[in-house]
Amino acid sequence: MVEENIAGKLDCVCLREMQKSLQFSVKKLLETKIQAMNAGSYFEVQDKRILTKHGGVIIFEGMQNQTADSIKSLEGFDRAWFEEAQAASQKSLDMLRPTIRKDGSEMWFSWNPNKATDPIDALLRSEVPPPNSTVIQVNYRDNPWLPDVLVQEIAYDQKRDPDKFAHIWLGGYQKHSGARVFNNWTVEEFDTPNGATFRMGADWGFANDPSVLVRGFTEGRKLYVDYETWMIGCEIDQLPDLFDRVPESRKWFITADSARPETVSYMRNHGYPKINPAIKGPGSLEDGVEFLKSFDIVVHPRCQHVIDELSLYSYEMDPLTEQIIPKLKDKHNHTIDALRYACEALRRTAKAKPAAAVEHESMGWMG
């Protein structure tokens, strides 16, 4: 906003659902940015607004103070920034969206997600977001200026309170602890033993979904995850290079999502002859997840996406009663699916053999 107002004339409004005082607005933040950019000559900071050198203005409003008549005063504005948008009411969104309609105008919403049913999430994070919209999910890993004190806080929450870690640090929705699928995992540094039998699983990306390869090995009832690779927008001819980022991936069997047989065939013909499609069927998703839950999962800190998804993967909740229902959300599950595929042979063997035999053979090759 500061940069755009340096470049030319814009009229901007900064909004919150409730704003009883400018103390709770983003005015101070903008003033700080103006100072940090040494751009004071472009702005005149007043008590209730900021004027710009080019004749524009930045004002600060609360949506709950608006009426059908007063909102019309914003019709000619170029930018509307709605901060803390998780608190936006449906009424506020319904008033604002048709108001900011000048050619080239933009509406910006920034928020920490709370519930999937909140109006802003229903609008922008649904299956069909509005046309010409761009939605970007960011978390602490996207912050290049993350201070060390927060790194320590994050590590503490990650070990002590996975629900808080998922909500505060990863941008996940608030949920009851019972909705979280996996509680059987930890993040630890470990050395991969010589002679380990690796189990690898791959999930293919669609549209905005990533292509994924994970590597792990088992020791008794522990499943260690030591490497991952992940890429959104990976073209099929980029997949061999992507998978090469996981050590020894061309040497070991890989079980991959069977939904893309042409991709499996391509990989076989381009240096991955030991890749095979997963065997899917009724209940295979639920069986695979339950099998993963039977292990104590240890994740190496470099496998950040595995950590994120183990934190965020959850069961669905009834939107009316907020009761947890026995249905897995089809979200935050790309490395989870890859792990399921990696362990598919073990799972199918476990169904066919007594538990003692499976325990005895869990260190051996089940390819």
Short mmCIF file of C-alpha atoms in Angstrom, two decimals:
data_model
loop_
_atom_site.label_atom_id
_atom_site.label_comp_id
_atom_site.label_asym_id
_atom_site.label_seq_id
_atom_site.Cartn_x
_atom_site.Cartn_y
_atom_site.Cartn_z
CA MET A 1 0.00 0.00 0.00
CA VAL A 2 2.85 2.36 0.83
CA GLU A 3 4.69 1.50 -2.38
CA GLU A 4 1.60 2.00 -4.53
CA ASN A 5 0.88 5.38 -2.98
CA ILE A 6 4.45 6.49 -3.67
CA ALA A 7 3.99 5.53 -7.33
CA GLY A 8 0.69 7.30 -7.96
CA LYS A 9 -2.66 8.57 -6.70
CA LEU A 10 -4.79 6.03 -4.88
CA ASP A 11 -7.64 6.26 -2.42
CA CYS A 12 -7.39 3.47 0.14
CA VAL A 13 -9.52 2.32 3.05
CA CYS A 14 -8.24 0.08 5.84
CA LEU A 15 -11.04 -1.87 7.49
CA ARG A 16 -11.77 -3.99 10.52
CA GLU A 17 -15.08 -5.48 11.57
CA MET A 18 -15.07 -3.39 14.76
CA GLN A 19 -12.91 -0.31 15.22
CA LYS A 20 -13.64 1.79 18.25
CA SER A 21 -10.28 3.54 18.10
CA LEU A 22 -7.44 4.08 15.62
CA GLN A 23 -5.25 2.45 18.25
CA PHE A 24 -6.56 -0.89 16.95
CA SER A 25 -6.16 -0.07 13.26
CA VAL A 26 -3.22 -0.66 10.92
CA LYS A 27 -2.44 3.08 10.88
CA LYS A 28 0.58 2.65 13.15
CA LEU A 29 1.87 -0.16 10.96
CA LEU A 30 1.65 2.02 7.86
CA GLU A 31 3.39 4.89 9.65
CA THR A 32 6.20 2.51 10.64
CA LYS A 33 6.55 1.29 7.06
CA ILE A 34 6.67 4.87 5.75
CA GLN A 35 9.51 5.63 8.15
CA ALA A 36 11.35 2.39 7.38
CA MET A 37 11.20 3.15 3.64
CA ASN A 38 12.38 6.74 4.23
CA ALA A 39 9.26 7.88 2.35
CA GLY A 40 8.05 10.62 4.68
CA SER A 41 8.14 13.25 1.93
CA TYR A 42 5.39 11.36 0.06
CA PHE A 43 2.91 11.36 2.96
CA GLU A 44 1.25 13.67 5.45
CA VAL A 45 0.28 11.69 8.51
CA GLN A 46 -2.71 13.26 10.28
CA ASP A 47 -4.62 12.21 13.38
CA LYS A 48 -7.31 10.19 11.58
CA ARG A 49 -5.97 9.70 8.06
CA ILE A 50 -2.89 9.75 5.88
CA LEU A 51 -2.69 12.04 2.86
CA THR A 52 -0.40 11.29 -0.07
CA LYS A 53 1.76 13.54 -2.23
CA HIS A 54 -0.21 12.60 -5.35
CA GLY A 55 -3.55 13.67 -3.86
CA GLY A 56 -4.73 10.33 -2.53
CA VAL A 57 -5.88 9.41 0.96
CA ILE A 58 -5.72 6.43 3.32
CA ILE A 59 -8.60 6.22 5.80
CA PHE A 60 -9.48 3.78 8.59
CA GLU A 61 -13.00 2.46 9.19
CA GLY A 62 -14.95 -0.18 11.09
CA MET A 63 -17.45 -2.16 9.05
CA GLN A 64 -19.94 -2.39 11.91
CA ASN A 65 -20.21 1.40 11.77
CA GLN A 66 -21.30 1.25 8.12
CA THR A 67 -24.85 1.33 6.82
CA ALA A 68 -26.23 0.76 3.34
CA ASP A 69 -26.01 4.52 2.81
CA SER A 70 -22.63 5.27 4.41
CA ILE A 71 -20.85 2.44 2.57
CA LYS A 72 -21.53 4.26 -0.70
CA SER A 73 -18.83 6.78 0.22
CA LEU A 74 -16.26 4.06 -0.57
CA GLU A 75 -17.46 3.43 -4.13
CA GLY A 76 -14.61 5.38 -5.74
CA PHE A 77 -11.83 3.84 -3.66
CA ASP A 78 -8.99 1.93 -5.31
CA ARG A 79 -7.97 -0.36 -2.44
CA ALA A 80 -9.84 -1.85 0.50
CA TRP A 81 -7.71 -3.74 3.01
CA PHE A 82 -9.72 -5.79 5.52
CA GLU A 83 -7.42 -6.78 8.39
CA GLU A 84 -8.35 -9.48 10.95
CA ALA A 85 -10.86 -10.69 8.37
CA GLN A 86 -11.66 -13.84 10.35
CA ALA A 87 -13.99 -11.56 12.34
CA ALA A 88 -15.77 -10.22 9.23
CA SER A 89 -19.51 -10.82 9.34
CA GLN A 90 -21.46 -12.01 6.33
CA LYS A 91 -23.31 -8.69 6.34
CA SER A 92 -20.04 -6.77 6.10
CA LEU A 93 -18.77 -8.85 3.19
CA ASP A 94 -22.09 -8.53 1.41
CA MET A 95 -21.94 -4.72 1.73
CA LEU A 96 -18.29 -4.34 0.83
CA ARG A 97 -17.93 -6.56 -2.22
CA PRO A 98 -20.30 -4.66 -4.54
CA THR A 99 -19.06 -1.31 -3.25
CA ILE A 100 -15.40 -1.55 -4.26
CA ARG A 101 -16.05 -1.66 -7.99
CA LYS A 102 -13.91 1.04 -9.60
CA ASP A 103 -11.92 -0.17 -12.61
CA GLY A 104 -8.63 -1.61 -11.36
CA SER A 105 -9.75 -1.64 -7.75
CA GLU A 106 -8.70 -4.43 -5.39
CA MET A 107 -9.90 -5.86 -2.09
CA TRP A 108 -7.27 -7.33 0.23
CA PHE A 109 -8.15 -9.62 3.13
CA SER A 110 -5.61 -10.74 5.71
CA TRP A 111 -6.46 -13.06 8.57
CA ASN A 112 -5.55 -15.91 10.86
CA PRO A 113 -8.00 -18.74 10.11
CA ASN A 114 -10.36 -19.72 12.88
CA LYS A 115 -13.13 -21.93 11.50
CA ALA A 116 -13.88 -23.20 8.01
CA THR A 117 -17.41 -21.87 8.43
CA ASP A 118 -16.32 -18.26 9.00
CA PRO A 119 -17.67 -16.05 6.18
CA ILE A 120 -14.23 -15.07 4.86
CA ASP A 121 -13.12 -18.71 4.67
CA ALA A 122 -16.40 -19.76 3.07
CA LEU A 123 -15.80 -17.03 0.48
CA LEU A 124 -12.11 -17.42 -0.32
CA ARG A 125 -11.15 -20.94 0.77
CA SER A 126 -14.11 -22.85 -0.61
CA GLU A 127 -13.96 -25.19 -3.59
CA VAL A 128 -14.99 -22.33 -5.91
CA PRO A 129 -13.45 -18.98 -4.85
CA PRO A 130 -14.63 -15.78 -6.60
CA PRO A 131 -13.28 -15.11 -10.11
CA ASN A 132 -10.06 -13.08 -10.36
CA SER A 133 -9.14 -13.91 -6.77
CA THR A 134 -5.73 -14.98 -5.48
CA VAL A 135 -5.56 -16.81 -2.16
CA ILE A 136 -2.16 -17.41 -0.54
CA GLN A 137 -1.66 -19.44 2.62
CA VAL A 138 1.53 -18.55 4.48
CA ASN A 139 3.04 -19.63 7.77
CA TYR A 140 6.14 -18.96 9.84
CA ARG A 141 8.39 -20.68 7.31
CA ASP A 142 7.58 -17.95 4.80
CA ASN A 143 8.93 -15.24 7.12
CA PRO A 144 12.58 -14.47 6.29
CA TRP A 145 12.86 -12.24 9.39
CA LEU A 146 11.62 -14.81 11.91
CA PRO A 147 13.40 -13.99 15.21
CA ASP A 148 15.12 -16.68 17.24
CA VAL A 149 12.77 -16.18 20.18
CA LEU A 150 9.84 -17.28 18.01
CA VAL A 151 11.77 -20.27 16.70
CA GLN A 152 12.02 -21.45 20.30
CA GLU A 153 8.31 -20.84 20.91
CA ILE A 154 7.41 -22.79 17.77
CA ALA A 155 9.57 -25.76 18.77
CA TYR A 156 7.97 -25.74 22.23
CA ASP A 157 4.41 -25.75 20.86
CA GLN A 158 5.28 -28.37 18.28
CA LYS A 159 6.23 -30.84 21.01
CA ARG A 160 3.81 -29.80 23.75
CA ASP A 161 0.61 -28.78 21.94
CA PRO A 162 0.23 -29.94 18.31
CA ASP A 163 -3.22 -28.33 18.03
CA LYS A 164 -1.85 -24.93 19.00
CA PHE A 165 1.14 -25.44 16.68
CA ALA A 166 -1.19 -26.23 13.75
CA HIS A 167 -3.48 -23.25 14.42
CA ILE A 168 -1.06 -20.51 15.49
CA TRP A 169 2.01 -21.37 13.44
CA LEU A 170 0.70 -23.25 10.38
CA GLY A 171 -2.55 -21.37 9.78
CA GLY A 172 -4.81 -24.36 10.40
CA TYR A 173 -8.34 -24.10 11.68
CA GLN A 174 -9.07 -24.36 15.36
CA LYS A 175 -10.36 -27.82 16.14
CA HIS A 176 -11.10 -30.14 18.98
CA SER A 177 -8.15 -32.36 19.85
CA GLY A 178 -10.25 -35.39 18.97
CA ALA A 179 -10.48 -34.23 15.35
CA ARG A 180 -6.75 -34.61 14.83
CA VAL A 181 -5.99 -37.91 13.10
CA PHE A 182 -2.40 -38.48 14.26
CA ASN A 183 -1.22 -38.22 17.85
CA ASN A 184 1.47 -40.88 17.54
CA TRP A 185 4.40 -38.89 16.18
CA THR A 186 7.40 -36.86 17.29
CA VAL A 187 10.04 -34.73 15.61
CA GLU A 188 13.58 -35.86 16.37
CA GLU A 189 17.06 -35.75 14.88
CA PHE A 190 18.26 -39.26 14.08
CA ASP A 191 20.86 -41.02 11.97
CA THR A 192 19.65 -43.49 9.38
CA PRO A 193 21.27 -46.85 10.17
CA ASN A 194 23.42 -48.62 7.61
CA GLY A 195 21.54 -51.42 5.94
CA ALA A 196 18.08 -49.91 6.53
CA THR A 197 15.31 -51.24 4.30
CA PHE A 198 13.68 -48.18 2.79
CA ARG A 199 10.00 -47.86 2.00
CA MET A 200 9.09 -45.12 -0.46
CA GLY A 201 5.75 -43.69 -1.50
CA ALA A 202 4.79 -41.13 -4.13
CA ASP A 203 1.74 -38.94 -4.62
CA TRP A 204 1.15 -37.04 -7.88
CA GLY A 205 0.19 -33.40 -8.04
CA PHE A 206 -3.00 -32.10 -9.64
CA ALA A 207 -3.40 -28.38 -10.40
CA ASN A 208 -2.33 -26.68 -7.13
CA ASP A 209 -1.49 -29.93 -5.34
CA PRO A 210 2.15 -30.99 -4.93
CA SER A 211 3.97 -34.00 -6.28
CA VAL A 212 5.55 -35.80 -3.34
CA LEU A 213 8.03 -38.56 -2.57
CA VAL A 214 8.74 -39.70 1.00
CA ARG A 215 11.23 -42.20 2.35
CA GLY A 216 11.05 -44.13 5.58
CA PHE A 217 12.06 -47.31 7.34
CA THR A 218 10.73 -49.34 10.24
CA GLU A 219 12.29 -50.70 13.41
CA GLY A 220 9.80 -52.81 15.26
CA ARG A 221 6.74 -50.63 15.84
CA LYS A 222 8.55 -47.41 14.98
CA LEU A 223 8.28 -45.79 11.56
CA TYR A 224 11.09 -43.35 10.81
CA VAL A 225 10.62 -40.74 8.06
CA ASP A 226 14.01 -39.40 7.03
CA TYR A 227 13.54 -37.75 3.60
CA GLU A 228 10.87 -36.00 1.58
CA THR A 229 10.67 -34.01 -1.63
CA TRP A 230 7.77 -31.80 -2.62
CA MET A 231 6.89 -29.50 -5.52
CA ILE A 232 3.75 -27.70 -6.65
CA GLY A 233 3.34 -27.30 -10.41
CA CYS A 234 5.81 -30.07 -11.21
CA GLU A 235 5.62 -31.02 -14.88
CA ILE A 236 5.92 -34.70 -15.74
CA ASP A 237 9.39 -34.26 -17.26
CA GLN A 238 10.58 -32.64 -14.01
CA LEU A 239 9.57 -35.59 -11.83
CA PRO A 240 12.80 -37.64 -12.21
CA ASP A 241 14.89 -34.66 -11.07
CA LEU A 242 12.46 -34.03 -8.20
CA PHE A 243 12.63 -37.64 -7.00
CA ASP A 244 16.42 -37.64 -7.29
CA ARG A 245 16.46 -35.29 -4.30
CA VAL A 246 15.63 -38.29 -2.11
CA PRO A 247 18.79 -40.38 -1.70
CA GLU A 248 18.81 -43.80 -3.38
CA SER A 249 15.32 -43.31 -4.77
CA ARG A 250 16.23 -45.02 -8.05
CA LYS A 251 17.43 -48.17 -6.20
CA TRP A 252 14.38 -48.97 -4.09
CA PHE A 253 10.80 -49.91 -4.78
CA ILE A 254 8.39 -46.97 -4.84
CA THR A 255 4.64 -47.41 -4.43
CA ALA A 256 2.83 -44.56 -6.17
CA ASP A 257 -0.69 -43.24 -6.51
CA SER A 258 -2.41 -45.41 -9.11
CA ALA A 259 -4.72 -42.60 -10.25
CA ARG A 260 -2.10 -41.52 -12.81
CA PRO A 261 -0.98 -44.69 -14.68
CA GLU A 262 0.59 -42.59 -17.45
CA THR A 263 2.84 -40.92 -14.86
CA VAL A 264 3.86 -44.27 -13.39
CA SER A 265 4.68 -45.48 -16.91
CA TYR A 266 6.71 -42.33 -17.63
CA MET A 267 8.76 -42.76 -14.48
CA ARG A 268 9.44 -46.42 -15.28
CA ASN A 269 10.82 -45.36 -18.64
CA HIS A 270 12.94 -42.56 -17.17
CA GLY A 271 15.13 -44.20 -14.59
CA TYR A 272 12.62 -45.54 -12.08
CA PRO A 273 11.88 -49.12 -13.18
CA LYS A 274 10.93 -50.21 -9.65
CA ILE A 275 7.96 -47.86 -9.29
CA ASN A 276 4.58 -49.59 -9.00
CA PRO A 277 0.99 -48.36 -8.63
CA ALA A 278 -0.72 -48.65 -5.28
CA ILE A 279 -3.56 -51.14 -4.92
CA LYS A 280 -6.68 -49.19 -4.06
CA GLY A 281 -10.13 -50.38 -3.15
CA PRO A 282 -13.02 -49.81 -0.74
CA GLY A 283 -11.67 -48.85 2.66
CA SER A 284 -8.04 -48.66 1.54
CA LEU A 285 -7.74 -45.02 2.68
CA GLU A 286 -9.11 -45.72 6.15
CA ASP A 287 -7.14 -48.97 6.49
CA GLY A 288 -3.94 -47.22 5.44
CA VAL A 289 -4.43 -44.41 7.95
CA GLU A 290 -5.20 -46.82 10.76
CA PHE A 291 -2.08 -48.80 9.90
CA LEU A 292 0.04 -45.65 10.16
CA LYS A 293 -1.58 -44.94 13.51
CA SER A 294 -0.37 -48.32 14.77
CA PHE A 295 3.25 -47.09 14.61
CA ASP A 296 5.19 -44.60 16.68
CA ILE A 297 6.18 -42.23 13.88
CA VAL A 298 9.49 -40.36 14.20
CA VAL A 299 10.00 -37.54 11.69
CA HIS A 300 13.35 -35.95 10.90
CA PRO A 301 13.16 -32.11 11.19
CA ARG A 302 14.11 -31.70 7.52
CA CYS A 303 10.79 -33.31 6.50
CA GLN A 304 8.81 -30.12 7.09
CA HIS A 305 5.81 -31.00 4.96
CA VAL A 306 5.36 -34.33 6.71
CA ILE A 307 5.41 -32.47 10.03
CA ASP A 308 2.86 -29.94 8.78
CA GLU A 309 0.44 -32.56 7.53
CA LEU A 310 0.69 -34.77 10.60
CA SER A 311 -0.25 -31.62 12.55
CA LEU A 312 -3.12 -30.54 10.28
CA TYR A 313 -4.69 -33.77 8.99
CA SER A 314 -8.07 -34.16 10.66
CA TYR A 315 -11.50 -35.71 10.65
CA GLU A 316 -14.45 -33.65 9.47
CA MET A 317 -16.81 -31.93 11.88
CA ASP A 318 -20.55 -31.51 11.60
CA PRO A 319 -20.95 -27.78 10.80
CA LEU A 320 -24.19 -27.59 12.80
CA THR A 321 -23.24 -29.50 15.94
CA GLU A 322 -19.41 -29.28 15.71
CA GLN A 323 -19.31 -32.98 16.53
CA ILE A 324 -16.49 -34.98 14.99
CA ILE A 325 -17.68 -37.37 12.31
CA PRO A 326 -15.79 -40.48 11.11
CA LYS A 327 -14.83 -39.01 7.74
CA LEU A 328 -11.30 -37.99 6.80
CA LYS A 329 -10.85 -34.52 5.34
CA ASP A 330 -9.42 -34.51 1.84
CA LYS A 331 -6.91 -31.83 2.78
CA HIS A 332 -3.34 -31.69 4.13
CA ASN A 333 -2.87 -35.29 3.03
CA HIS A 334 -0.26 -35.43 0.25
CA THR A 335 2.65 -36.72 2.33
CA ILE A 336 0.15 -38.76 4.36
CA ASP A 337 -0.99 -40.51 1.18
CA ALA A 338 2.64 -41.06 0.17
CA LEU A 339 3.33 -42.64 3.58
CA ARG A 340 0.29 -44.88 3.19
CA TYR A 341 1.56 -46.07 -0.17
CA ALA A 342 5.07 -46.58 1.20
CA CYS A 343 3.68 -48.90 3.88
CA GLU A 344 1.14 -50.65 1.67
CA ALA A 345 3.11 -53.90 1.35
CA LEU A 346 3.59 -54.05 5.12
CA ARG A 347 -0.11 -53.42 5.70
CA ARG A 348 -1.25 -56.07 3.25
CA THR A 349 1.24 -58.54 4.74
CA ALA A 350 -0.04 -57.72 8.23
CA LYS A 351 -3.55 -58.67 7.16
CA ALA A 352 -2.37 -62.03 5.89
CA LYS A 353 -0.06 -63.04 8.76
CA PRO A 354 -0.26 -63.33 12.54
CA ALA A 355 0.88 -60.24 14.42
CA ALA A 356 3.98 -61.97 15.85
CA ALA A 357 5.21 -62.92 12.39
CA VAL A 358 4.74 -59.40 11.08
CA GLU A 359 6.62 -57.97 14.08
CA HIS A 360 9.47 -60.37 13.45
CA GLU A 361 9.67 -59.49 9.74
CA SER A 362 9.13 -55.75 10.00
CA MET A 363 12.84 -55.13 9.54
CA GLY A 364 12.99 -57.24 6.41
CA TRP A 365 12.14 -56.46 2.82
CA MET A 366 8.46 -56.67 1.96
CA GLY A 367 8.74 -55.28 -1.58
#
